[in-house]
Structures are given as structure tokens and as C-alpha cells.
PDB file of C-alpha atoms and ligand atoms in Angstrom:
ATOM      1  CA  MET A   1     -17.293 155.479  67.282  1.00 78.00           C
ATOM      2  CA  VAL A   2     -13.625 155.713  66.574  1.00 84.00           C
ATOM      3  CA  VAL A   3     -11.497 156.768  69.990  1.00 90.00           C
ATOM      4  CA  LEU A   4      -8.688 158.872  68.394  1.00 95.00           C
ATOM      5  CA  LYS A   5      -5.068 158.612  69.501  1.00 97.00           C
ATOM      6  CA  LYS A   6      -2.273 161.251  70.147  1.00 98.00           C
ATOM      7  CA  ALA A   7       0.538 160.881  68.448  1.00 98.00           C
ATOM      8  CA  LEU A   8       4.499 161.710  68.554  1.00 98.00           C
ATOM      9  CA  PHE A   9       5.541 162.332  65.000  1.00 99.00           C
ATOM     10  CA  ILE A  10       8.687 162.385  65.470  1.00 99.00           C
ATOM     11  CA  ASP A  11      12.001 162.999  62.057  1.00 98.00           C
ATOM     12  CA  ARG A  12      14.374 160.284  61.888  1.00 98.00           C
ATOM     13  CA  ASP A  13      18.113 161.488  60.703  1.00 97.00           C
ATOM     14  CA  GLY A  14      19.253 164.415  63.099  1.00 97.00           C
ATOM     15  CA  THR A  15      16.374 163.551  65.483  1.00 98.00           C
ATOM     16  CA  ILE A  16      16.324 160.227  66.630  1.00 98.00           C
ATOM     17  CA  ILE A  17      19.967 159.296  64.503  1.00 98.00           C
ATOM     18  CA  LYS A  18      22.828 160.704  63.642  1.00 97.00           C
ATOM     19  CA  ASP A  19      22.325 162.004  59.660  1.00 95.00           C
ATOM     20  CA  ILE A  20      24.779 160.636  57.239  1.00 94.00           C
ATOM     21  CA  PRO A  21      23.504 162.346  54.174  1.00 94.00           C
ATOM     22  CA  TYR A  22      22.252 159.360  51.753  1.00 94.00           C
ATOM     23  CA  SER A  23      23.152 156.899  53.608  1.00 93.00           C
ATOM     24  CA  ALA A  24      21.637 153.028  54.672  1.00 95.00           C
ATOM     25  CA  ASP A  25      23.688 152.044  55.866  1.00 96.00           C
ATOM     26  CA  ALA A  26      22.990 149.891  59.593  1.00 96.00           C
ATOM     27  CA  GLY A  27      26.328 149.653  60.555  1.00 96.00           C
ATOM     28  CA  ARG A  28      26.860 153.334  60.843  1.00 96.00           C
ATOM     29  CA  ILE A  29      23.761 154.251  63.051  1.00 97.00           C
ATOM     30  CA  GLU A  30      24.161 156.484  66.487  1.00 97.00           C
ATOM     31  CA  ILE A  31      21.250 156.993  68.444  1.00 97.00           C
ATOM     32  CA  TYR A  32      20.670 160.513  70.261  1.00 97.00           C
ATOM     33  CA  HIS A  33      19.689 159.288  73.845  1.00 96.00           C
ATOM     34  CA  ASP A  34      17.167 162.810  74.395  1.00 97.00           C
ATOM     35  CA  ALA A  35      15.682 161.186  71.403  1.00 98.00           C
ATOM     36  CA  VAL A  36      15.266 158.067  73.011  1.00 98.00           C
ATOM     37  CA  ASP A  37      14.009 160.607  76.756  1.00 98.00           C
ATOM     38  CA  LEU A  38      11.385 162.448  74.379  1.00 98.00           C
ATOM     39  CA  MET A  39       9.542 158.677  72.987  1.00 98.00           C
ATOM     40  CA  LYS A  40       9.886 157.280  76.143  1.00 98.00           C
ATOM     41  CA  ARG A  41       8.259 160.213  78.209  1.00 98.00           C
ATOM     42  CA  TYR A  42       5.457 160.315  75.364  1.00 98.00           C
ATOM     43  CA  SER A  43       4.473 156.493  75.340  1.00 98.00           C
ATOM     44  CA  GLY A  44       4.482 156.681  78.375  1.00 98.00           C
ATOM     45  CA  GLU A  45       1.747 159.436  78.482  1.00 98.00           C
ATOM     46  CA  GLY A  46      -0.604 156.939  75.871  1.00 97.00           C
ATOM     47  CA  TYR A  47       1.137 158.823  72.717  1.00 98.00           C
ATOM     48  CA  LEU A  48       2.027 156.194  69.710  1.00 98.00           C
ATOM     49  CA  ILE A  49       5.703 157.193  68.229  1.00 98.00           C
ATOM     50  CA  VAL A  50       5.409 157.740  64.511  1.00 99.00           C
ATOM     51  CA  ILE A  51       8.568 158.093  62.662  1.00 98.00           C
ATOM     52  CA  ILE A  52       8.134 160.757  59.092  1.00 98.00           C
ATOM     53  CA  THR A  53      10.590 160.859  57.327  1.00 98.00           C
ATOM     54  CA  ASN A  54      12.219 162.086  54.084  1.00 98.00           C
ATOM     55  CA  GLN A  55      14.466 159.724  52.227  1.00 98.00           C
ATOM     56  CA  SER A  56      15.196 161.556  48.587  1.00 98.00           C
ATOM     57  CA  GLY A  57      17.783 158.509  48.771  1.00 98.00           C
ATOM     58  CA  ILE A  58      15.818 156.501  46.682  1.00 98.00           C
ATOM     59  CA  ASN A  59      14.557 158.145  43.516  1.00 98.00           C
ATOM     60  CA  ARG A  60      17.406 159.489  43.436  1.00 98.00           C
ATOM     61  CA  GLY A  61      19.103 156.550  43.181  1.00 98.00           C
ATOM     62  CA  TYR A  62      21.415 156.009  46.223  1.00 97.00           C
ATOM     63  CA  PHE A  63      19.451 153.017  48.193  1.00 98.00           C
ATOM     64  CA  THR A  64      16.324 151.447  47.176  1.00 98.00           C
ATOM     65  CA  VAL A  65      13.009 151.598  49.325  1.00 98.00           C
ATOM     66  CA  GLN A  66      14.366 147.825  50.764  1.00 98.00           C
ATOM     67  CA  GLU A  67      17.637 148.589  51.926  1.00 98.00           C
ATOM     68  CA  LEU A  68      15.644 151.594  53.348  1.00 98.00           C
ATOM     69  CA  LYS A  69      13.044 149.275  55.176  1.00 98.00           C
ATOM     70  CA  ILE A  70      16.163 146.560  55.927  1.00 98.00           C
ATOM     71  CA  PHE A  71      17.867 150.120  58.211  1.00 98.00           C
ATOM     72  CA  ASN A  72      14.416 151.036  60.305  1.00 98.00           C
ATOM     73  CA  ASP A  73      14.012 147.395  60.846  1.00 98.00           C
ATOM     74  CA  VAL A  74      16.853 147.424  62.769  1.00 98.00           C
ATOM     75  CA  LEU A  75      16.592 151.295  63.677  1.00 98.00           C
ATOM     76  CA  ILE A  76      13.470 149.404  65.891  1.00 98.00           C
ATOM     77  CA  HIS A  77      15.147 146.988  67.218  1.00 98.00           C
ATOM     78  CA  TYR A  78      18.149 149.312  68.494  1.00 98.00           C
ATOM     79  CA  LEU A  79      15.056 151.206  69.459  1.00 98.00           C
ATOM     80  CA  GLN A  80      12.868 148.391  71.267  1.00 98.00           C
ATOM     81  CA  ASN A  81      16.053 147.050  72.795  1.00 98.00           C
ATOM     82  CA  MET A  82      16.627 150.764  74.764  1.00 98.00           C
ATOM     83  CA  GLY A  83      12.632 149.945  75.815  1.00 97.00           C
ATOM     84  CA  VAL A  84      11.547 152.419  72.301  1.00 98.00           C
ATOM     85  CA  HIS A  85       8.543 150.719  71.001  1.00 98.00           C
ATOM     86  CA  ILE A  86       8.079 153.046  67.144  1.00 98.00           C
ATOM     87  CA  ASP A  87       5.187 152.265  65.966  1.00 98.00           C
ATOM     88  CA  ALA A  88       5.156 153.387  62.077  1.00 98.00           C
ATOM     89  CA  VAL A  89       7.225 154.251  59.779  1.00 98.00           C
ATOM     90  CA  TYR A  90       6.388 156.741  57.211  1.00 98.00           C
ATOM     91  CA  PHE A  91       8.950 158.190  54.514  1.00 98.00           C
ATOM     92  CA  CYS A  92       8.686 159.808  51.584  1.00 98.00           C
ATOM     93  CA  PRO A  93      11.062 158.965  48.600  1.00 98.00           C
ATOM     94  CA  HIS A  94      10.994 161.370  46.883  1.00 98.00           C
ATOM     95  CA  THR A  95      12.832 164.655  45.170  1.00 98.00           C
ATOM     96  CA  PRO A  96      12.275 168.524  45.855  1.00 97.00           C
ATOM     97  CA  GLU A  97      12.083 168.692  41.922  1.00 98.00           C
ATOM     98  CA  GLU A  98       8.834 165.631  42.138  1.00 98.00           C
ATOM     99  CA  ASN A  99       6.652 168.346  43.727  1.00 97.00           C
ATOM    100  CA  CYS A 100       4.368 165.014  45.554  1.00 98.00           C
ATOM    101  CA  ARG A 101       2.024 165.602  48.867  1.00 98.00           C
ATOM    102  CA  CYS A 102       3.921 163.941  51.771  1.00 98.00           C
ATOM    103  CA  ARG A 103       8.075 165.397  51.649  1.00 98.00           C
ATOM    104  CA  LYS A 104       7.865 167.568  54.281  1.00 98.00           C
ATOM    105  CA  PRO A 105       6.996 170.221  55.390  1.00 98.00           C
ATOM    106  CA  GLU A 106       3.939 169.016  53.257  1.00 98.00           C
ATOM    107  CA  THR A 107       1.701 167.050  55.439  1.00 98.00           C
ATOM    108  CA  GLY A 108       0.897 164.383  53.628  1.00 98.00           C
ATOM    109  CA  MET A 109       3.168 161.464  55.819  1.00 98.00           C
ATOM    110  CA  VAL A 110       1.379 162.672  58.685  1.00 98.00           C
ATOM    111  CA  THR A 111      -2.422 162.706  57.356  1.00 98.00           C
ATOM    112  CA  ALA A 112      -1.590 159.070  55.952  1.00 98.00           C
ATOM    113  CA  ALA A 113      -0.676 157.738  59.580  1.00 98.00           C
ATOM    114  CA  ALA A 114      -3.391 159.917  61.207  1.00 98.00           C
ATOM    115  CA  THR A 115      -6.357 158.088  58.644  1.00 98.00           C
ATOM    116  CA  ASP A 116      -4.914 154.433  58.910  1.00 98.00           C
ATOM    117  CA  LEU A 117      -3.728 154.809  63.056  1.00 98.00           C
ATOM    118  CA  ASN A 118      -6.994 157.471  64.004  1.00 98.00           C
ATOM    119  CA  ILE A 119      -4.635 159.942  65.022  1.00 98.00           C
ATOM    120  CA  ASP A 120      -6.035 162.991  66.258  1.00 98.00           C
ATOM    121  CA  ILE A 121      -3.825 165.563  64.940  1.00 98.00           C
ATOM    122  CA  LYS A 122      -4.768 168.683  66.382  1.00 97.00           C
ATOM    123  CA  ASN A 123      -3.395 167.340  69.662  1.00 97.00           C
ATOM    124  CA  SER A 124      -0.777 165.636  68.433  1.00 98.00           C
ATOM    125  CA  VAL A 125       3.135 166.422  68.876  1.00 98.00           C
ATOM    126  CA  MET A 126       6.370 166.725  66.369  1.00 98.00           C
ATOM    127  CA  ALA A 127       9.495 166.854  66.810  1.00 98.00           C
ATOM    128  CA  GLY A 128      12.506 167.196  64.481  1.00 98.00           C
ATOM    129  CA  ASP A 129      16.082 168.718  64.157  1.00 97.00           C
ATOM    130  CA  ARG A 130      15.104 171.605  61.233  1.00 97.00           C
ATOM    131  CA  GLU A 131      12.651 173.979  61.496  1.00 98.00           C
ATOM    132  CA  ASP A 132      11.933 174.770  57.489  1.00 98.00           C
ATOM    133  CA  MET A 133      11.046 170.916  57.379  1.00 98.00           C
ATOM    134  CA  ASP A 134       9.440 169.541  60.371  1.00 98.00           C
ATOM    135  CA  GLY A 135       8.254 172.498  62.016  1.00 98.00           C
ATOM    136  CA  GLY A 136       6.862 173.625  58.368  1.00 98.00           C
ATOM    137  CA  LEU A 137       4.700 170.904  58.945  1.00 98.00           C
ATOM    138  CA  ALA A 138       4.503 171.536  62.723  1.00 98.00           C
ATOM    139  CA  GLU A 139       2.337 174.219  62.064  1.00 98.00           C
ATOM    140  CA  ARG A 140       1.166 173.774  58.763  1.00 98.00           C
ATOM    141  CA  LEU A 141      -1.333 171.391  60.581  1.00 98.00           C
ATOM    142  CA  GLY A 142      -1.106 172.959  63.693  1.00 97.00           C
ATOM    143  CA  MET A 143       0.224 170.459  65.727  1.00 98.00           C
ATOM    144  CA  ARG A 144       2.976 171.682  68.545  1.00 98.00           C
ATOM    145  CA  PHE A 145       6.518 171.698  67.033  1.00 98.00           C
ATOM    146  CA  ILE A 146       9.882 170.632  69.609  1.00 98.00           C
ATOM    147  CA  LEU A 147      12.904 171.743  68.491  1.00 98.00           C
ATOM    148  CA  MET A 148      15.706 168.312  68.836  1.00 96.00           C
ATOM    149  CA  LYS A 149      19.558 169.796  68.132  1.00 90.00           C
ATOM    150  CA  HIS A 150      22.248 168.581  67.090  1.00 88.00           C
ATOM    151  CA  GLU A 151      25.542 168.959  66.504  1.00 78.00           C
ATOM    152  CA  GLN A 152      25.210 167.768  63.337  1.00 59.00           C
ATOM    153  CA  SER A 153      22.122 169.309  62.345  1.00 47.00           C
ATOM    154  CA  GLU A 154      22.270 172.000  59.760  1.00 47.00           C
TER     155      GLU A 154
HETATM  156 MG1   MG B 201      16.071 165.879  59.840  1.00 84.10          MG
END
């Protein structure tokens, strides 16, 4: 029998880190402490921590998948040093015009993570800075949504 786990799905840009549009420069990472606290709290309650991030900068040609992965690895390392373990990262490389199934508020990244990691979506939580993207995704899947507003957010 597979035991399903709960997860905190969390947006990256504008939520965990300051949003610098289409940047893959790890030297510019600025981490928000309220996001760190949120991830620590959920992790302490047994939730997996899964980053769910739209990265259309890839298919717009601003950076490569490899550059994105290096950036994410640096971020994961910083978070680890702050006491937060990231269980997985899912990213969507597509532009809106590609009409994919993964770009938030579409649900493909979360459903893929749920399959890969045996996650109980309905009892999981989505946190993000965008009501339309992150909140929209949560609503489509019947997940609770936590709005994380920062000065830099729209
Ligand atoms: Mg965001």
C-alpha cells in the first residue's frame, strides 16, 4: 500500500526569493525570511517541500535549462544552510503562447509531482505571491492557498 504524503508546494520568484525578471544570476539571490519560516513549519509537520515555478525565460531564450538548474542548486544550498530541505523542484519552461499543461495556473507541475512523490494533493497546500497564477492553480486542484506578499511582488 502506498502511503500518500502531504506537500507544501511553493512558488520561487517573489515568494522564496526577490523576483528579478528572467534572471538566472545566482549572485543576485535574496531570500525572504517569511518563506523560510513557512517552509520550516510545514517541514516540521511532515510535509514535503516542493518548488513549483514558471520559467518562461528558458523558451524565451534568456537562459538555458542548465543555467536554471545551477541557479536552483545554489538556492537549494542556501536554504539547506538555513535549515530548509527542498524535496523537489518542478519548472515550466514554456511561454504563454505555447499553451502547455504545466505553466501555472495550469496544474501539470503539481500533478507530475504528486505522481512522482506520492502526494495527496487535496490535503496539500500551495503558497505563492500571485493570486492569478499560484492561487489559480490551488483553486483548480482544491488546495488551500497561502498568499505571500512582498514589496517586490505585483
Ligand atoms: Mg511568483
